[in-house]
Coordinates of C-alpha atoms in Angstrom, one line a residue:
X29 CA 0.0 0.0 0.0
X30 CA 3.2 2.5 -0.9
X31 CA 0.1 4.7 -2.3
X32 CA -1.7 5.1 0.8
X33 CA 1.5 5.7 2.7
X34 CA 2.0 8.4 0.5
X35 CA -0.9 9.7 0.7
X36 CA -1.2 10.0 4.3
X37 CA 2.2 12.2 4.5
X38 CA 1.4 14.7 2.3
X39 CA 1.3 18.2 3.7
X40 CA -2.4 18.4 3.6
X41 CA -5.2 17.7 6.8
X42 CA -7.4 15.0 4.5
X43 CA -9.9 15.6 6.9
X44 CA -11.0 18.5 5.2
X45 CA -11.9 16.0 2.2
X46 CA -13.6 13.4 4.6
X47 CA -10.6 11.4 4.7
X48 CA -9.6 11.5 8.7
X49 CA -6.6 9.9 10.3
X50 CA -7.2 8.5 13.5
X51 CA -4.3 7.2 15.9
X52 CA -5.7 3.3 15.7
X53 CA -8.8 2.3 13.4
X54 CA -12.4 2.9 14.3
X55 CA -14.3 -0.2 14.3
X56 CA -17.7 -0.6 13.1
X57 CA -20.4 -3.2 13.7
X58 CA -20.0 -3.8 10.0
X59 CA -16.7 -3.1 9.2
X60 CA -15.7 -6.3 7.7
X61 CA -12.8 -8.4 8.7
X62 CA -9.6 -7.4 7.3
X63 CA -10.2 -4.1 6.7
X64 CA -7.5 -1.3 6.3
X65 CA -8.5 2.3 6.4
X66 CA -8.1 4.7 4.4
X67 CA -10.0 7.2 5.7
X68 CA -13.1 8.5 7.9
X69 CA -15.6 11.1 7.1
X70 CA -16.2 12.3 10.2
X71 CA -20.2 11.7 10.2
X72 CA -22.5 8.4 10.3
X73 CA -19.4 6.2 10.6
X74 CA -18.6 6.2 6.6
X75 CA -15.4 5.4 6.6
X76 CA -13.4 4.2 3.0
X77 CA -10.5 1.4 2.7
X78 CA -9.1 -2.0 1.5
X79 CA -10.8 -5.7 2.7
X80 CA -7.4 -7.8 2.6
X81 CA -9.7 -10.6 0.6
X82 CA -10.3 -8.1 -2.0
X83 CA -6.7 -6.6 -2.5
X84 CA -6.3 -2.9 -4.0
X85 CA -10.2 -2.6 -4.4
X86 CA -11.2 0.3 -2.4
X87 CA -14.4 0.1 -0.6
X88 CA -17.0 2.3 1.1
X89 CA -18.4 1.1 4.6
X90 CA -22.0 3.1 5.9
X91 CA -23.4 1.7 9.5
X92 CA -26.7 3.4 8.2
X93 CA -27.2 2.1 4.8
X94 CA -28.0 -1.3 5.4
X95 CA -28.5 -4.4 4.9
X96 CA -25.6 -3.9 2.1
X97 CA -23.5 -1.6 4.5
X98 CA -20.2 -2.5 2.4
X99 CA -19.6 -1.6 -1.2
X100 CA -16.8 -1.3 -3.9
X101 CA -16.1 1.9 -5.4
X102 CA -12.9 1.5 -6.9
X103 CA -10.8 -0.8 -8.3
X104 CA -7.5 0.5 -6.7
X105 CA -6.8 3.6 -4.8
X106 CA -5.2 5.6 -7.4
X107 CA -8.4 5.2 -9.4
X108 CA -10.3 6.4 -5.9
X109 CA -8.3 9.3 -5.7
X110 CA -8.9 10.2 -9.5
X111 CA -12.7 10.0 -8.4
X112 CA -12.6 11.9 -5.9
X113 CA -10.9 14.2 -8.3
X114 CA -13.5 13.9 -10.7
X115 CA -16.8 14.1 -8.0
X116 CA -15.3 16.6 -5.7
X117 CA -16.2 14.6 -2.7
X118 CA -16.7 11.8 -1.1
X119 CA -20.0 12.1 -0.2
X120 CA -21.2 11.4 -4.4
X121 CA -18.3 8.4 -4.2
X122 CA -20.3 6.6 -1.4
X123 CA -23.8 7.4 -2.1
X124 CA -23.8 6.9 -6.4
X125 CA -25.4 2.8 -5.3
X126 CA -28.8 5.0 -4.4
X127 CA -28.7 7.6 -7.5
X128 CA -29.0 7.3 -11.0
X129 CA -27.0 9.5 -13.7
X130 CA -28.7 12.4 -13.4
X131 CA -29.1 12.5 -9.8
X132 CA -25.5 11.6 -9.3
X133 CA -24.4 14.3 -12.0
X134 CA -26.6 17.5 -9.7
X135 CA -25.4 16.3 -6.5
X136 CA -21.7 17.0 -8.2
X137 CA -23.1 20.6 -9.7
X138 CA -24.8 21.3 -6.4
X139 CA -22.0 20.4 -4.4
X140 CA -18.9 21.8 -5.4
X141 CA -15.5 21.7 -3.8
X142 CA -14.3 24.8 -1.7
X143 CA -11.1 26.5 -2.4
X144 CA -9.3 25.0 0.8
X145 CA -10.8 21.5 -0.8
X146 CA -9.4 22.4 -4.8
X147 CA -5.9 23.3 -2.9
X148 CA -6.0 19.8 -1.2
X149 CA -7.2 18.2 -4.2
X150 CA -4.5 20.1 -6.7
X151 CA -1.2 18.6 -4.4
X152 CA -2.9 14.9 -4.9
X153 CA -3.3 15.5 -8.2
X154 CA 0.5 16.9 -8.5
X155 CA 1.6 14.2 -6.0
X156 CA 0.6 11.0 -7.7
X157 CA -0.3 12.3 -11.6
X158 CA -3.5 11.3 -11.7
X159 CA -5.9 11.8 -14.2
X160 CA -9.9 12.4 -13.6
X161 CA -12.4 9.9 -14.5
X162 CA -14.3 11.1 -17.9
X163 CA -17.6 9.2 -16.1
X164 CA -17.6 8.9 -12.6
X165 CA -21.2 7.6 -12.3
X166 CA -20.9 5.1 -15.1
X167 CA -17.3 3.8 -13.2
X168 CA -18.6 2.8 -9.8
X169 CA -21.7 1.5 -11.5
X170 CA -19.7 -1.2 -13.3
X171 CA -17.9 -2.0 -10.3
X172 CA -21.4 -2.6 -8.3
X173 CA -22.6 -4.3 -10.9
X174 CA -19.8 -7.0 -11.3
X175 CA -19.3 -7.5 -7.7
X176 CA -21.2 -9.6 -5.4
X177 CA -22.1 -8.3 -2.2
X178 CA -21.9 -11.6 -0.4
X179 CA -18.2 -12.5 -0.7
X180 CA -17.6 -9.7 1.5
X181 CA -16.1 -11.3 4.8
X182 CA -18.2 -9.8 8.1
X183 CA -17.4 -10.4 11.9
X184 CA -19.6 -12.1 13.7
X185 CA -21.1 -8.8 15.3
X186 CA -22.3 -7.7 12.1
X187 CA -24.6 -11.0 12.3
X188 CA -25.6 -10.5 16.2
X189 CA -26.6 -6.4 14.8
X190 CA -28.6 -6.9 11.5
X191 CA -30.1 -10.3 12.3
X192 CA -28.9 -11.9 8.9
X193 CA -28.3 -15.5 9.4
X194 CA -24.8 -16.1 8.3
X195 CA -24.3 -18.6 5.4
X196 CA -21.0 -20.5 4.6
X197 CA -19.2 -18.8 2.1
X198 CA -18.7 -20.1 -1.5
X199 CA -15.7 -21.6 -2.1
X200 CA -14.0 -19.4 -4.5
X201 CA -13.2 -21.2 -8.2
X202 CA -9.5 -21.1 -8.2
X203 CA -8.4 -18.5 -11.5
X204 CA -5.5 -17.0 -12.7
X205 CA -5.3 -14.1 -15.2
X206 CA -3.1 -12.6 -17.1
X207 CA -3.8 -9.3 -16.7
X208 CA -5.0 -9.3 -13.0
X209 CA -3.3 -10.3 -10.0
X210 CA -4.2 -12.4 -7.3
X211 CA -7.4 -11.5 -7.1
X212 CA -8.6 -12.0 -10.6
X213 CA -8.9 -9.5 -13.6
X214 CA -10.2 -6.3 -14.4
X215 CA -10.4 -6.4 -17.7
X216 CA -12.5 -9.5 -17.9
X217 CA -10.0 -11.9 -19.5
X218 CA -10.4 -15.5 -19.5
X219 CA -8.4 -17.4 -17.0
X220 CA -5.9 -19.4 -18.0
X221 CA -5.1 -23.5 -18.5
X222 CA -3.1 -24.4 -15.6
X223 CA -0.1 -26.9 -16.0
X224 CA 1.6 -28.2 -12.9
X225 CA 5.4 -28.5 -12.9
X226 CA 6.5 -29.0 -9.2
X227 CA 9.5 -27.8 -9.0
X228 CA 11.3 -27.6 -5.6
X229 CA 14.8 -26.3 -5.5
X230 CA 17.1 -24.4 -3.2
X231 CA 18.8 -21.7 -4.0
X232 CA 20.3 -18.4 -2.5
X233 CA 19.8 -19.8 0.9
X234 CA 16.0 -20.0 0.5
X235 CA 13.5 -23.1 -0.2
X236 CA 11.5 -22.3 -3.4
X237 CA 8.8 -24.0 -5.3
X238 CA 7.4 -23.3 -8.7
X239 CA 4.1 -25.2 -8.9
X240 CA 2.5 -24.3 -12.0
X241 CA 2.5 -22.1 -15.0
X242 CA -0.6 -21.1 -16.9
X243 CA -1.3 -20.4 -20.5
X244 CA -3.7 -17.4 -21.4
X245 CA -4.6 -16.1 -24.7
X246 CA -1.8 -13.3 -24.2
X247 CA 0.8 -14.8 -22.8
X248 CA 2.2 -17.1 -19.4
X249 CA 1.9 -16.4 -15.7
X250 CA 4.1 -18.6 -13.8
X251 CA 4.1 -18.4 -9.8
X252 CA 7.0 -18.6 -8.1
X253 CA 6.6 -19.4 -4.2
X254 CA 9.7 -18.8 -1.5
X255 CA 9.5 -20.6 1.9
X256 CA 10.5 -18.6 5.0
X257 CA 11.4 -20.2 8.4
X258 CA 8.9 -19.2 11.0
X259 CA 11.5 -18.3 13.7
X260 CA 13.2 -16.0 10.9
X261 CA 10.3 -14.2 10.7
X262 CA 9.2 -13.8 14.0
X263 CA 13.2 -12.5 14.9
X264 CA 12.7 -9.5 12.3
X265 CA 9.4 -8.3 13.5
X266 CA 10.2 -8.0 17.0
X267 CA 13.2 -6.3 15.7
X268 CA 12.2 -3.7 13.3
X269 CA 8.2 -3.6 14.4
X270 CA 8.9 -0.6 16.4
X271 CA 10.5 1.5 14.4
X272 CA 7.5 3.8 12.9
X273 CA 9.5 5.7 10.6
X274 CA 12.7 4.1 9.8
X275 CA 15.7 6.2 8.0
X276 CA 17.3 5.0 4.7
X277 CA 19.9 3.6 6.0
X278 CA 17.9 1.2 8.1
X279 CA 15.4 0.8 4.8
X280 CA 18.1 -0.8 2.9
X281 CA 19.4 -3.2 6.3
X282 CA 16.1 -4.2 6.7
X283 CA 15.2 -5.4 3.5
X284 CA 18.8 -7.4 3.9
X285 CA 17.3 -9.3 7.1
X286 CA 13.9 -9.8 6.1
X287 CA 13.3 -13.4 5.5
X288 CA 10.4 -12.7 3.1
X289 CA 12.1 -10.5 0.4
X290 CA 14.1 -11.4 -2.1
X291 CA 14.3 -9.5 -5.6
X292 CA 15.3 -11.5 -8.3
X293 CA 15.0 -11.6 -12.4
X294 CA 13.5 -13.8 -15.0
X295 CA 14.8 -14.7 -18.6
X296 CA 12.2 -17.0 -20.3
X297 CA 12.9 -19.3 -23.6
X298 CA 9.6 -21.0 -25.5
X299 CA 10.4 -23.2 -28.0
X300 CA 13.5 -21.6 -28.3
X301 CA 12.4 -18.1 -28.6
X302 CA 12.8 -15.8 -25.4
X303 CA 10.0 -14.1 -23.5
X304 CA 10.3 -10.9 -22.0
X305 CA 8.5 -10.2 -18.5
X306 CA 5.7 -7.8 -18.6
X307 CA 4.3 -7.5 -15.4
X308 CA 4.6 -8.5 -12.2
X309 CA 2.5 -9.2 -8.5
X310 CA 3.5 -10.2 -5.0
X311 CA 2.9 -10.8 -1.2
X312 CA 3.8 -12.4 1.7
X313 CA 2.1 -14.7 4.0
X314 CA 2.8 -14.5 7.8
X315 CA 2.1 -17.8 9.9
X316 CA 0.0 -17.2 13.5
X317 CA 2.7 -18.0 15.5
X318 CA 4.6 -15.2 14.5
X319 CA 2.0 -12.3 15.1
X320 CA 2.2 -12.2 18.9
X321 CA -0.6 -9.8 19.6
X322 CA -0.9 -8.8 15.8
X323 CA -3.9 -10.1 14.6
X324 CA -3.3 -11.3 11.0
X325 CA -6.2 -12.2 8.6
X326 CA -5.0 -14.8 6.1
X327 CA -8.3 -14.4 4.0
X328 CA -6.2 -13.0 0.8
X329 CA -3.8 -15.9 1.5
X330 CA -6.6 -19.0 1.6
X331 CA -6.9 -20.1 -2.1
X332 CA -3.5 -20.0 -2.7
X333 CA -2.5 -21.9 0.3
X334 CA -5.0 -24.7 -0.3
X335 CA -4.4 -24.9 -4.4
X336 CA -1.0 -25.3 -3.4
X337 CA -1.3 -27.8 -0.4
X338 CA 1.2 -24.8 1.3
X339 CA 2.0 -26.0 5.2
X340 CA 0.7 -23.0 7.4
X341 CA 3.0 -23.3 9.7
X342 CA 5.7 -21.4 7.6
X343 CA 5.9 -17.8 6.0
X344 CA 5.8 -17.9 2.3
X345 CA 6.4 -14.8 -0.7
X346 CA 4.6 -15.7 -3.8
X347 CA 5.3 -13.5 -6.5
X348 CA 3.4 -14.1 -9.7
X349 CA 5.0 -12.4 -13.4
X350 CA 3.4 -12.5 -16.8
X351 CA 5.3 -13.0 -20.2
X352 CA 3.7 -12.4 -23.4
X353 CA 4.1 -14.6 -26.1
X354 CA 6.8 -14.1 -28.8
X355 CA 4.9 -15.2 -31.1
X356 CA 1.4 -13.3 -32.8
X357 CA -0.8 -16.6 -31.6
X358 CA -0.4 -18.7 -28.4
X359 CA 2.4 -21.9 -29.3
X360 CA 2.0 -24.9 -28.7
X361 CA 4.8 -25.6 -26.0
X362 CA 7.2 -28.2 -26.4
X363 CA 10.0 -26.8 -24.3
X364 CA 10.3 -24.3 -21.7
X365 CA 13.3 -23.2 -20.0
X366 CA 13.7 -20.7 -17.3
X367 CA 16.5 -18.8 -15.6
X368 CA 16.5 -17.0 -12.3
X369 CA 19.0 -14.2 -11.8
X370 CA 19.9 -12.8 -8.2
X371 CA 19.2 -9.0 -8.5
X372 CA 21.6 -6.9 -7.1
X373 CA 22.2 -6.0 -3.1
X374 CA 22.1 -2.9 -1.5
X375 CA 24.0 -2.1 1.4
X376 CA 24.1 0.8 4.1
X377 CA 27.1 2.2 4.6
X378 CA 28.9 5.2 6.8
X379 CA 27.9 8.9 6.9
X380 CA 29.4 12.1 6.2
X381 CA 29.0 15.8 6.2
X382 CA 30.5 18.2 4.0
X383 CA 32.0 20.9 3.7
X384 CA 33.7 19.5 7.3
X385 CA 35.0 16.8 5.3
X386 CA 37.7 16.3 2.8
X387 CA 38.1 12.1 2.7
X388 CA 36.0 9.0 5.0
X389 CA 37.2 5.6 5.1
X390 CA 35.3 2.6 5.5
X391 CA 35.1 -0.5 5.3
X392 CA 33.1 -2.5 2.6
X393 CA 30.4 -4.5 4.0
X394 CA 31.3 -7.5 1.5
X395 CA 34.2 -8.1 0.8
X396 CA 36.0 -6.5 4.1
X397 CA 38.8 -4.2 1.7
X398 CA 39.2 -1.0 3.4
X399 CA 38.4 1.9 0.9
X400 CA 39.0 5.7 1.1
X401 CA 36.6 8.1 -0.5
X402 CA 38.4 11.5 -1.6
X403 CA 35.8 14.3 -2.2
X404 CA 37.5 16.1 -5.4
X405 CA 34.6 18.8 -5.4
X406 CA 31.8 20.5 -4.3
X407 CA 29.6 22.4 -6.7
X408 CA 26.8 24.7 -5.6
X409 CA 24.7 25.0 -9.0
X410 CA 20.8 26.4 -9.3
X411 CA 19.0 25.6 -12.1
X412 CA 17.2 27.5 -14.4
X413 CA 13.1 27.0 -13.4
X414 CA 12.2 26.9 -16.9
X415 CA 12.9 22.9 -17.2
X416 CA 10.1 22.2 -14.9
X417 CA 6.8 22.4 -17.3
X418 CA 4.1 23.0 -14.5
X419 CA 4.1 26.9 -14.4
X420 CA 1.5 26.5 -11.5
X421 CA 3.9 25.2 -9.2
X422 CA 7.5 27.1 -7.5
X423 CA 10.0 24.3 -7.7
X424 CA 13.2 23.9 -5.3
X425 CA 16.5 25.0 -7.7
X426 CA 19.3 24.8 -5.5
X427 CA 21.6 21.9 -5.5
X428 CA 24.9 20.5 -4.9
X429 CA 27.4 18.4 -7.3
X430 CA 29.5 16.1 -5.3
X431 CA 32.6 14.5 -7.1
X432 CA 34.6 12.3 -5.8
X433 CA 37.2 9.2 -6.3
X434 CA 37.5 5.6 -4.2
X435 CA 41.1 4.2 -3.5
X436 CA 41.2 1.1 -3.7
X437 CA 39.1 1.7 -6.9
X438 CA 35.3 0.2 -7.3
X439 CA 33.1 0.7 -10.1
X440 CA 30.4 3.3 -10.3
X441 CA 28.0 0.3 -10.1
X442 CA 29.3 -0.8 -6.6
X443 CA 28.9 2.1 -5.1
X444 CA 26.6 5.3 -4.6
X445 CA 26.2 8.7 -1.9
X446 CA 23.1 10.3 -1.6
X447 CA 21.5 13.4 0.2
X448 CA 20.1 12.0 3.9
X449 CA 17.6 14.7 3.3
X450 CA 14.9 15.1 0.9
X451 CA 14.1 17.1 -1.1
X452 CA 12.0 20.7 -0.4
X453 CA 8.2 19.8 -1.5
X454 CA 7.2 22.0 -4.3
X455 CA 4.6 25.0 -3.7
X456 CA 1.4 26.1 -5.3
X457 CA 2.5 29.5 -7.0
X458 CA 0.3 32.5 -5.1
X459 CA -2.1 34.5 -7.6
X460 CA -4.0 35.9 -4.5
X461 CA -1.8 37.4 -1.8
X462 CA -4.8 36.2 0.9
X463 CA -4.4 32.2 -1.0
X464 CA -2.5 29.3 1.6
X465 CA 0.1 28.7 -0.2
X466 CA -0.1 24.3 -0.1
X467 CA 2.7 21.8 -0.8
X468 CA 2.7 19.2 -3.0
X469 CA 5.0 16.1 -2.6
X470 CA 6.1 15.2 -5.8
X471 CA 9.5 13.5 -7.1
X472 CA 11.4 15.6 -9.1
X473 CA 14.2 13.7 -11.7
X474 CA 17.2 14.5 -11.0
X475 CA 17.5 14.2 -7.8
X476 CA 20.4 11.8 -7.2
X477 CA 21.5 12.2 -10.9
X478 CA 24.5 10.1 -11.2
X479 CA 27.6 10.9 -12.6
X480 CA 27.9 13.1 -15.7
X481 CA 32.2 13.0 -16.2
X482 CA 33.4 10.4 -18.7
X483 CA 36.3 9.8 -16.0
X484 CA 35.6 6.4 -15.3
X485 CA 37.3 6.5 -11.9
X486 CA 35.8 9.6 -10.7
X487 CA 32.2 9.2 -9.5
X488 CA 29.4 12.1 -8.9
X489 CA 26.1 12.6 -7.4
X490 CA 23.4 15.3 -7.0
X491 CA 22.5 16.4 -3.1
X492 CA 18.1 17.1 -3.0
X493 CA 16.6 20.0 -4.2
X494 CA 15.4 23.2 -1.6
X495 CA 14.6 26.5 -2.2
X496 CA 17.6 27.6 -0.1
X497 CA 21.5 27.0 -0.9
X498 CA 22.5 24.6 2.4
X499 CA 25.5 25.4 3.8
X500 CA 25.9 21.4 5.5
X501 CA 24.8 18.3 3.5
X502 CA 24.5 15.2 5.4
X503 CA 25.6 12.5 2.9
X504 CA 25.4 8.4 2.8
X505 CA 27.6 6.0 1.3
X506 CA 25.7 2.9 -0.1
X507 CA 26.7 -0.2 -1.4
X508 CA 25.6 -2.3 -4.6
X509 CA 26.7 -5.8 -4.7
X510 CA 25.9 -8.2 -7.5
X511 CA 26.0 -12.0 -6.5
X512 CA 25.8 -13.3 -10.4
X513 CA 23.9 -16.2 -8.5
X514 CA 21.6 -18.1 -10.9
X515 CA 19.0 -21.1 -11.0
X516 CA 18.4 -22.3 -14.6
X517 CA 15.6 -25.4 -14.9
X518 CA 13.3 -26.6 -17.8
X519 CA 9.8 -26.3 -16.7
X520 CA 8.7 -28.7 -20.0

């Protein structure tokens, strides 16, 4: 949910767009299990978010529109945000099930967004380059329409409040799509012909399985399942759980000791003719008897675990990729050969400020050599605020060149420094002296430009952009380390 994340630390109070943080989730009688919030608008209980069963939908919950208190209203939260672009609130978002077009349309006429509410809306737009829904209504219509209301999973107080007996739940036909993910398709593909290839192998250190591969009218999706052991797991969370907003540094060292991640490439051959990989889709399942007082709702996790015949009682990372055929109709396959590549490592390294410093040495985290980094120059440089295109916004110019050499020598692929600070967020630009002047987080591109000399022993990087030129820049030495570790295998 890196969307939501982001979301939530923009500069902006999403209350005042009936999105409200709380401190720890508001439950609701009908707030159905597994639910992640995105936000609370503050009256009758509405409240929007994710149902773990359902993936990246987003859904609306209302403890007074019942018996159907839960409903879909988009299919991932980028698209609810471009919604809410396009309505101007949430209000027409949650209520369009009871409207029909033209209804839904006035309520949007009749309702407009304030200023304070376009300013908020204007930094999400910047922030995450969305785009607005040509047809709202027509949108969350077809998403109501497709979905069925009695998949969605309820706690047992839900039943105690509305009276509803509860009825088993179907047993979900077990799909994969190309173009979906785990939880099936949105662009209403067919699934695809499954064909089992057990294959268990070790490799990197880890346990991993590739059960099946599956042949759709566009191309394969193979899944490829890595075993974690459950005391592994249960050492990192009690480790890094606590740590609420953790630096870069600790980023990178704790994607190095988490048992469930592991980034790795695919190079595919059909027939003899190689498959590119188009797309991608992944998560992790976390056995009970790591979770402590966590609770955990392994309703996402269910099919997959019982197609598979997974044991529980580890952790697992599935990641599922799709390759489109080389050729212009689906092939009949008569050999299939894979290869797994180890993507590269990143390690944290030491700190340093400049201009207090003139070399650091270190030690590399690999291979032990001790290195000294000599900084050949610093370069104060502003740039010119006509390459940014958006003339609404007033973008950070300042900047700093750092240029530098390693002795012993490594290659500009081993190694990296960048700015422990971000960058400045750029501003709305002020028409009316009485406007707020809002913030908008948004990347900007060459921020940690890497180096532009055709010296291949002397390396450079860019510091972050602010509006101000800094007179200290806090800098980090980072490691890349390439293992060139490989599993090749034919699947057929």
């Amino acid at each position: 949910m890196a969307t939501l994340r982001q979301l939530q630390k923009l500069p902006i109070n999403l209350a005042d767009i009936g999105l409200a943080q709380y401190n720890s989730p508001v439950s609701y009688f009908c707030t159905p299990k597994g639910f992640l919030p995105i936000g609370y608008v503050g009256v009758d209980g509405i409240h929007f978010g994710f149902i773990r069963k359902f993936g990246e939908m987003v859904f609306a919950v209302s403890p007074d529109n019942g018996p159907n208190n839960v409903r879909p209203v988009a299919v991932c939260l980028d698209d609810f945000l471009s919604l809410l672009l396009a309505c101007g609130s949430v209000d027409a978002i949650e209520q369009a099930w009871m409207w029909n077009e033209n209804e839904f349309n006035a309520y949007i006429a009749e309702n407009r967004p304030t200023e304070e509410q376009k300013q908020i809306f204007a930094t999400i737009e910047k922030a995450f380059d969305l785009y607005r829904i040509d047809d709202p209504y027509y949108y969350i219509k077809e998403i109501q329409d497709d979905f069925s209301l009695s998949n969605i999973p309820y706690t047992a107080e839900y039943y105690d409040v509305t009276g509803i007996e509860q009825s088993p739940q179907p047993k979900t036909e077990w799909k994969v799509y190309y173009d979906g993910n785990f939880w099936g398709s949105r662009n209403r593909s067919k699934p695809g012909q499954e064909i089992k290839v057990e294959k268990h192998f070790d490799w990197c250190g880890k346990q991993w399985y590739i059960p099946s591969i599956y042949l759709c009218a566009k191309g394969m999706v193979i899944d490829f399942i890595m075993r974690a052991d459950p005391k592994d797991i249960k050492l990192f969370i009690e480790k890094w759980e606590s740590i609420e907003q953790p630096t870069a540094g600790q980023r990178m060292l704790s994607d190095l000791e988490n048992p469930l991640h592991f980034k790795f490439s695919t190079a595919l051959t059909a027939n003899g003719k190689p498959m590119r990989q188009e797309q991608g889709c992944g998560f992790s399942y976390i056995p009970d008897s790591c979770l402590s007082e966590i609770t955990y709702d392994e309703t996402e996790m269910e099919a997959i675990m019982e197609h598979y015949q997974l044991d529980p009682k580890y952790g697992y990372y599935i990641n599922r990729q799709a390759f489109p055929w080389a050729t212009k109709t689906k092939p009949k396959l008569s050999k299939l050969e894979l290869t797994m590549t180890a993507d590269s490592v990143q390690y944290p390294g030491v700190h340093f400020t400049t201009p207090d410093t003139n070399s650091v040495t270190f030690i590399h985290p690999v291979t032990g050599v001790q290195h000294t980094l000599h900084i050949e120059e610093l370069e104060p440089q502003q740039l010119d605020p006509s390459i940014f295109r958006d003339e609404s916004m007033e973008f950070p110019t300042h900047v700093t060149e750092i240029s530098y050499t390693v002795t012993p020598e490594l290659e500009k692929r081993e190694i990296s420094i960048s700015d422990c600070q971000d960058s400045d967020s750029p501003k709305i630009k002020q028409t009316d002296p009485m406007q707020p002047t809002a913030l908008c987080a948004a990347s900007i591109g060459i921020i940690g430009g890497g180096c532009r000399t055709q010296d291949k022993t002397l390396h450079a990087s860019c510091s972050s952009l602010s509006f101000e030129p800094r007179e200290q820049i806090e800098w980090q030495i980072s490691f890349w380390h390439q293992t060139n570790e490989t599993y090749q295998t034919t699947l057929i």
